[in-house]
mmCIF file of C-alpha atoms and ligand atoms in Angstrom:
data_model
loop_
_atom_site.group_PDB
_atom_site.id
_atom_site.type_symbol
_atom_site.label_atom_id
_atom_site.label_comp_id
_atom_site.label_asym_id
_atom_site.label_seq_id
_atom_site.Cartn_x
_atom_site.Cartn_y
_atom_site.Cartn_z
ATOM 1 C CA MET G 1 51.579 -35.733 -13.749
ATOM 2 C CA THR G 2 53.631 -35.607 -16.751
ATOM 3 C CA ASP G 3 52.852 -37.032 -19.905
ATOM 4 C CA ASP G 4 55.971 -38.562 -21.314
ATOM 5 C CA GLY G 5 54.875 -42.334 -20.879
ATOM 6 C CA ALA G 6 54.935 -45.325 -18.240
ATOM 7 C CA ARG G 7 58.454 -44.440 -17.060
ATOM 8 C CA SER G 8 56.617 -41.180 -15.455
ATOM 9 C CA ASN G 9 54.082 -42.692 -13.357
ATOM 10 C CA GLY G 10 54.192 -41.538 -10.141
ATOM 11 C CA VAL G 11 55.945 -38.224 -10.788
ATOM 12 C CA ALA G 12 54.412 -35.245 -9.206
ATOM 13 C CA ARG G 13 56.257 -32.221 -10.631
ATOM 14 C CA ILE G 14 59.579 -31.468 -12.850
ATOM 15 C CA LEU G 15 61.727 -29.780 -10.804
ATOM 16 C CA ILE G 16 64.506 -29.084 -13.280
ATOM 17 C CA ASP G 17 63.449 -29.539 -17.214
ATOM 18 C CA ASP G 18 65.902 -31.237 -19.729
ATOM 19 C CA GLU G 19 66.597 -27.925 -21.423
ATOM 20 C CA ALA G 20 67.508 -26.340 -18.066
ATOM 21 C CA ILE G 21 70.431 -29.141 -17.317
ATOM 22 C CA GLN G 22 71.863 -29.152 -20.618
ATOM 23 C CA GLN G 23 72.350 -25.497 -20.536
ATOM 24 C CA ARG G 24 73.480 -25.431 -16.942
ATOM 25 C CA THR G 25 75.986 -28.570 -17.977
ATOM 26 C CA ALA G 26 77.392 -26.393 -20.821
ATOM 27 C CA GLU G 27 78.684 -23.802 -18.394
ATOM 28 C CA MET G 28 79.912 -26.250 -15.839
ATOM 29 C CA ALA G 29 82.174 -27.617 -19.303
ATOM 30 C CA LYS G 30 83.345 -24.736 -20.264
ATOM 31 C CA VAL G 31 84.647 -23.680 -16.527
ATOM 32 C CA LEU G 32 86.433 -27.560 -16.791
ATOM 33 C CA ASP G 33 87.548 -26.660 -20.189
ATOM 34 C CA ASP G 34 89.265 -23.617 -19.442
ATOM 35 C CA GLU G 35 90.867 -25.006 -15.807
ATOM 36 C CA TYR G 36 92.152 -28.450 -17.300
ATOM 37 C CA ARG G 37 93.098 -26.578 -21.181
ATOM 38 C CA ASP G 38 96.677 -27.754 -20.704
ATOM 39 C CA ASP G 39 96.040 -31.139 -19.098
ATOM 40 C CA VAL G 40 94.244 -34.304 -19.584
ATOM 41 C CA PRO G 41 91.981 -34.465 -16.697
ATOM 42 C CA LEU G 42 90.389 -38.144 -15.235
ATOM 43 C CA LEU G 43 86.750 -37.521 -14.920
ATOM 44 C CA ILE G 44 85.388 -40.241 -12.530
ATOM 45 C CA GLY G 45 81.828 -40.951 -12.435
ATOM 46 C CA VAL G 46 80.017 -42.118 -9.460
ATOM 47 C CA LEU G 47 77.963 -45.247 -10.329
ATOM 48 C CA ASN G 48 74.854 -45.520 -11.020
ATOM 49 C CA GLY G 49 73.480 -41.895 -10.464
ATOM 50 C CA ALA G 50 76.189 -40.200 -12.255
ATOM 51 C CA ILE G 51 76.000 -41.773 -15.474
ATOM 52 C CA THR G 52 73.606 -40.187 -17.185
ATOM 53 C CA PHE G 53 75.336 -36.257 -16.038
ATOM 54 C CA MET G 54 78.972 -38.094 -16.378
ATOM 55 C CA THR G 55 77.841 -38.695 -20.376
ATOM 56 C CA ASP G 56 76.464 -34.859 -21.332
ATOM 57 C CA LEU G 57 79.305 -33.216 -19.108
ATOM 58 C CA MET G 58 82.034 -34.967 -20.947
ATOM 59 C CA ARG G 59 80.479 -34.700 -24.236
ATOM 60 C CA ALA G 60 79.727 -30.876 -23.690
ATOM 61 C CA MET G 61 83.601 -30.643 -22.912
ATOM 62 C CA GLN G 62 86.071 -29.971 -25.993
ATOM 63 C CA ILE G 63 89.260 -30.557 -24.345
ATOM 64 C CA PRO G 64 90.906 -34.265 -23.945
ATOM 65 C CA LEU G 65 89.825 -36.157 -20.972
ATOM 66 C CA GLU G 66 89.926 -39.726 -19.605
ATOM 67 C CA ILE G 67 87.083 -41.335 -17.622
ATOM 68 C CA ASP G 68 86.746 -43.675 -15.139
ATOM 69 C CA PHE G 69 84.002 -44.918 -12.693
ATOM 70 C CA MET G 70 83.453 -45.815 -9.012
ATOM 71 C CA ALA G 71 80.698 -47.184 -7.408
ATOM 72 C CA VAL G 72 79.648 -46.745 -4.108
ATOM 73 C CA SER G 73 76.536 -47.555 -1.765
ATOM 74 C CA SER G 74 75.121 -46.317 1.303
ATOM 75 C CA TYR G 75 73.383 -48.701 3.933
ATOM 76 C CA GLY G 76 70.024 -47.605 5.147
ATOM 77 C CA ALA G 77 66.806 -46.566 4.197
ATOM 78 C CA ALA G 78 65.821 -46.092 1.016
ATOM 79 C CA THR G 79 65.627 -42.709 0.620
ATOM 80 C CA LYS G 80 68.049 -41.854 3.213
ATOM 81 C CA SER G 81 71.896 -42.054 3.171
ATOM 82 C CA SER G 82 73.432 -43.403 6.599
ATOM 83 C CA GLY G 83 76.917 -42.317 6.062
ATOM 84 C CA VAL G 84 78.081 -45.828 6.222
ATOM 85 C CA VAL G 85 79.773 -46.199 2.683
ATOM 86 C CA ARG G 86 81.111 -49.301 0.878
ATOM 87 C CA ILE G 87 83.308 -49.718 -2.220
ATOM 88 C CA LEU G 88 81.479 -51.894 -4.613
ATOM 89 C CA LYS G 89 83.232 -50.845 -7.700
ATOM 90 C CA ASP G 90 87.092 -49.362 -7.587
ATOM 91 C CA LEU G 91 88.791 -47.420 -10.268
ATOM 92 C CA ASP G 92 90.302 -49.483 -12.862
ATOM 93 C CA GLN G 93 93.340 -47.147 -12.910
ATOM 94 C CA GLU G 94 96.147 -45.338 -10.611
ATOM 95 C CA ILE G 95 95.225 -41.803 -9.789
ATOM 96 C CA GLU G 96 98.955 -40.508 -8.329
ATOM 97 C CA GLY G 97 99.926 -37.764 -10.165
ATOM 98 C CA ARG G 98 96.530 -36.683 -12.070
ATOM 99 C CA ARG G 99 94.143 -33.805 -11.794
ATOM 100 C CA VAL G 100 91.005 -35.517 -10.967
ATOM 101 C CA VAL G 101 87.629 -34.206 -11.129
ATOM 102 C CA VAL G 102 85.137 -36.487 -9.191
ATOM 103 C CA VAL G 103 81.245 -36.256 -11.189
ATOM 104 C CA GLU G 104 78.483 -36.235 -8.449
ATOM 105 C CA ASP G 105 74.689 -36.486 -9.350
ATOM 106 C CA ILE G 106 73.869 -35.470 -5.751
ATOM 107 C CA VAL G 107 75.011 -33.872 -2.639
ATOM 108 C CA ASP G 108 72.554 -34.565 0.316
ATOM 109 C CA SER G 109 74.324 -35.205 3.753
ATOM 110 C CA GLY G 110 77.798 -34.770 2.101
ATOM 111 C CA LEU G 111 78.777 -38.107 4.009
ATOM 112 C CA THR G 112 79.002 -40.178 0.978
ATOM 113 C CA LEU G 113 81.215 -37.414 -0.886
ATOM 114 C CA GLN G 114 83.174 -37.025 1.993
ATOM 115 C CA TYR G 115 84.136 -40.444 2.265
ATOM 116 C CA LEU G 116 85.100 -40.806 -1.427
ATOM 117 C CA LEU G 117 87.149 -38.042 -1.169
ATOM 118 C CA ASP G 118 89.316 -39.143 1.938
ATOM 119 C CA VAL G 119 89.749 -42.431 -0.114
ATOM 120 C CA LEU G 120 91.059 -40.533 -3.557
ATOM 121 C CA GLN G 121 92.915 -38.050 -1.414
ATOM 122 C CA ARG G 122 94.894 -41.064 0.156
ATOM 123 C CA ARG G 123 95.994 -41.754 -3.356
ATOM 124 C CA ASN G 124 98.396 -38.713 -4.294
ATOM 125 C CA PRO G 125 96.341 -37.075 -6.958
ATOM 126 C CA ARG G 126 97.834 -34.043 -8.197
ATOM 127 C CA ASP G 127 94.448 -32.107 -7.539
ATOM 128 C CA LEU G 128 91.212 -33.332 -6.542
ATOM 129 C CA ARG G 129 87.957 -31.527 -7.607
ATOM 130 C CA VAL G 130 84.417 -32.064 -7.264
ATOM 131 C CA VAL G 131 81.427 -31.541 -9.718
ATOM 132 C CA ALA G 132 77.842 -31.907 -8.359
ATOM 133 C CA LEU G 133 74.653 -31.537 -10.577
ATOM 134 C CA LEU G 134 72.515 -31.188 -7.403
ATOM 135 C CA LYS G 135 73.189 -30.231 -4.341
ATOM 136 C CA LYS G 136 70.128 -30.085 -1.446
ATOM 137 C CA GLU G 137 69.521 -27.287 0.818
ATOM 138 C CA LYS G 138 69.915 -28.511 3.949
ATOM 139 C CA ALA G 139 71.310 -27.320 7.155
ATOM 140 C CA ASP G 140 72.700 -30.432 8.838
ATOM 141 C CA ALA G 141 74.555 -30.951 6.049
ATOM 142 C CA ILE G 142 78.340 -31.252 6.357
ATOM 143 C CA ASP G 143 80.497 -28.679 4.857
ATOM 144 C CA VAL G 144 82.180 -31.156 2.405
ATOM 145 C CA GLN G 145 84.436 -29.825 -0.671
ATOM 146 C CA VAL G 146 81.933 -29.152 -4.029
ATOM 147 C CA ASP G 147 83.974 -26.552 -6.682
ATOM 148 C CA GLN G 148 80.990 -26.628 -9.349
ATOM 149 C CA ILE G 149 77.104 -27.145 -8.364
ATOM 150 C CA GLY G 150 74.552 -27.258 -11.131
ATOM 151 C CA PHE G 151 71.326 -26.592 -9.287
ATOM 152 C CA THR G 152 70.652 -26.117 -5.427
ATOM 153 C CA ILE G 153 67.541 -27.807 -4.629
ATOM 154 C CA PRO G 154 65.062 -28.084 -1.573
ATOM 155 C CA ASP G 155 65.463 -30.662 0.572
ATOM 156 C CA GLU G 156 63.244 -33.125 -1.042
ATOM 157 C CA PHE G 157 63.811 -36.477 -2.511
ATOM 158 C CA VAL G 158 64.378 -36.162 -6.548
ATOM 159 C CA VAL G 159 64.402 -39.041 -9.206
ATOM 160 C CA GLY G 160 65.254 -38.699 -12.871
ATOM 161 C CA TYR G 161 68.440 -37.854 -14.966
ATOM 162 C CA GLY G 162 70.250 -41.060 -13.374
ATOM 163 C CA LEU G 163 68.760 -40.873 -9.995
ATOM 164 C CA ASP G 164 66.337 -43.834 -9.002
ATOM 165 C CA TYR G 165 63.768 -44.650 -6.389
ATOM 166 C CA ALA G 166 64.039 -48.288 -5.704
ATOM 167 C CA GLY G 167 65.871 -48.864 -8.837
ATOM 168 C CA LYS G 168 63.463 -47.016 -11.298
ATOM 169 C CA TYR G 169 63.053 -43.265 -12.798
ATOM 170 C CA ARG G 170 66.721 -43.229 -13.910
ATOM 171 C CA ASN G 171 65.584 -42.991 -17.795
ATOM 172 C CA LEU G 172 63.692 -39.472 -16.741
ATOM 173 C CA PRO G 173 65.353 -36.983 -18.757
ATOM 174 C CA TYR G 174 64.812 -34.468 -16.004
ATOM 175 C CA VAL G 175 64.588 -34.125 -12.437
ATOM 176 C CA ALA G 176 61.526 -34.700 -10.785
ATOM 177 C CA VAL G 177 59.538 -34.933 -7.514
ATOM 178 C CA LEU G 178 57.736 -38.043 -6.744
ATOM 179 C CA ASP G 179 54.233 -37.898 -5.437
ATOM 180 C CA ARG G 180 54.592 -39.266 -1.835
ATOM 181 C CA ARG G 181 51.644 -42.163 -2.432
ATOM 182 C CA VAL G 182 54.827 -43.760 -4.394
ATOM 183 C CA TYR G 183 56.828 -44.022 -0.836
ATOM 184 C CA ALA G 184 53.276 -44.712 0.765
ATOM 185 C CA ALA G 185 52.933 -47.825 -1.157
ATOM 186 C CA GLU G 186 56.084 -49.391 0.038
HETATM 187 P P1 5GP Z 1 74.791 -38.367 0.806
HETATM 188 O O1 5GP Z 1 76.021 -39.262 1.655
HETATM 189 O O2 5GP Z 1 75.359 -36.889 0.423
HETATM 190 O O3 5GP Z 1 73.694 -38.060 1.976
HETATM 191 O O4 5GP Z 1 73.829 -39.047 -0.244
HETATM 192 C C1 5GP Z 1 74.308 -38.934 -1.429
HETATM 193 C C2 5GP Z 1 74.004 -40.231 -2.262
HETATM 194 O O5 5GP Z 1 72.491 -40.704 -1.782
HETATM 195 C C3 5GP Z 1 73.646 -39.684 -3.792
HETATM 196 O O6 5GP Z 1 75.280 -40.103 -4.381
HETATM 197 C C4 5GP Z 1 72.637 -40.748 -4.054
HETATM 198 O O7 5GP Z 1 72.930 -41.762 -4.302
HETATM 199 C C5 5GP Z 1 71.475 -40.716 -2.662
HETATM 200 N N1 5GP Z 1 70.482 -39.445 -2.478
HETATM 201 C C6 5GP Z 1 70.579 -38.338 -2.053
HETATM 202 N N2 5GP Z 1 69.419 -37.665 -1.903
HETATM 203 C C7 5GP Z 1 69.031 -38.451 -2.974
HETATM 204 C C8 5GP Z 1 67.573 -37.946 -3.695
HETATM 205 O O8 5GP Z 1 67.040 -37.174 -3.367
HETATM 206 N N3 5GP Z 1 67.056 -39.044 -4.811
HETATM 207 C C9 5GP Z 1 68.183 -40.006 -4.992
HETATM 208 N N4 5GP Z 1 67.423 -40.710 -5.923
HETATM 209 N N5 5GP Z 1 69.097 -40.228 -4.488
HETATM 210 C C10 5GP Z 1 69.706 -39.568 -3.259
#
C-alpha cells in the first residue's frame, strides 16, 4: 500500500515510479526530436489512457509539433481486450501527407493498435510511427508495429499514469498493479 492518499486505495505495488517515467519519456522525446527535426509531426493521442503520457511527451519535445486525439473503445470484459474496436471520437483534421506519430498508453494483445493503424494508413499519411509507454510481455500478442516502447512489463493488469480500472486510478503519477481483491470485489 502506498501513502499518497485515497486515490491509491487498492494499489498493491508500484511497478514504474514517476521519476523513471519522466526520465524515459525525455529519452523518447529526444529520439522524436531528432527524427522530425525538419518537419512538424502530428502527434495523435489515443484517449483516454494516453492523455498523461501525451502531455508529458509533448512537453519534453523541443521541436514544433501539432496534436490531435482519437478515442477508441474495445468491447468485452473490463480487464481484457476483445479485439472488436469502435471509433468513439475521430481526428479533427486530415492526415494525408502528414508525418504522424500515434501515442499509445499500453499495447496488450496489440489488436486495438493494429485496428487504429489500419484506419490511419488508409488516410495516406506521409509516414506513420507508433510510440507506446508500455508493452506487455505476452506470447500470444500479435506482431504490431511499435517504433518506441517506454517499458516492457509483465502480463499483469496495470493502472495509473492515465490508465484506469473501472474509470478510476488515472490520476496516480506512477504505473501500479492493483490488489487482486479489487477485482474480486466486482
Ligand atoms: P489491446 O488491444 O492491445 O489488447 O489493448 C489495448 C487497450 O486495452 C489499451 O489501450 C488499454 O485501454 C487497455 N488495456 C490493456 N491492458 C491494460 C492494462 O493492463 N491496464 C489498463 N488499465 N488498460 C489496459
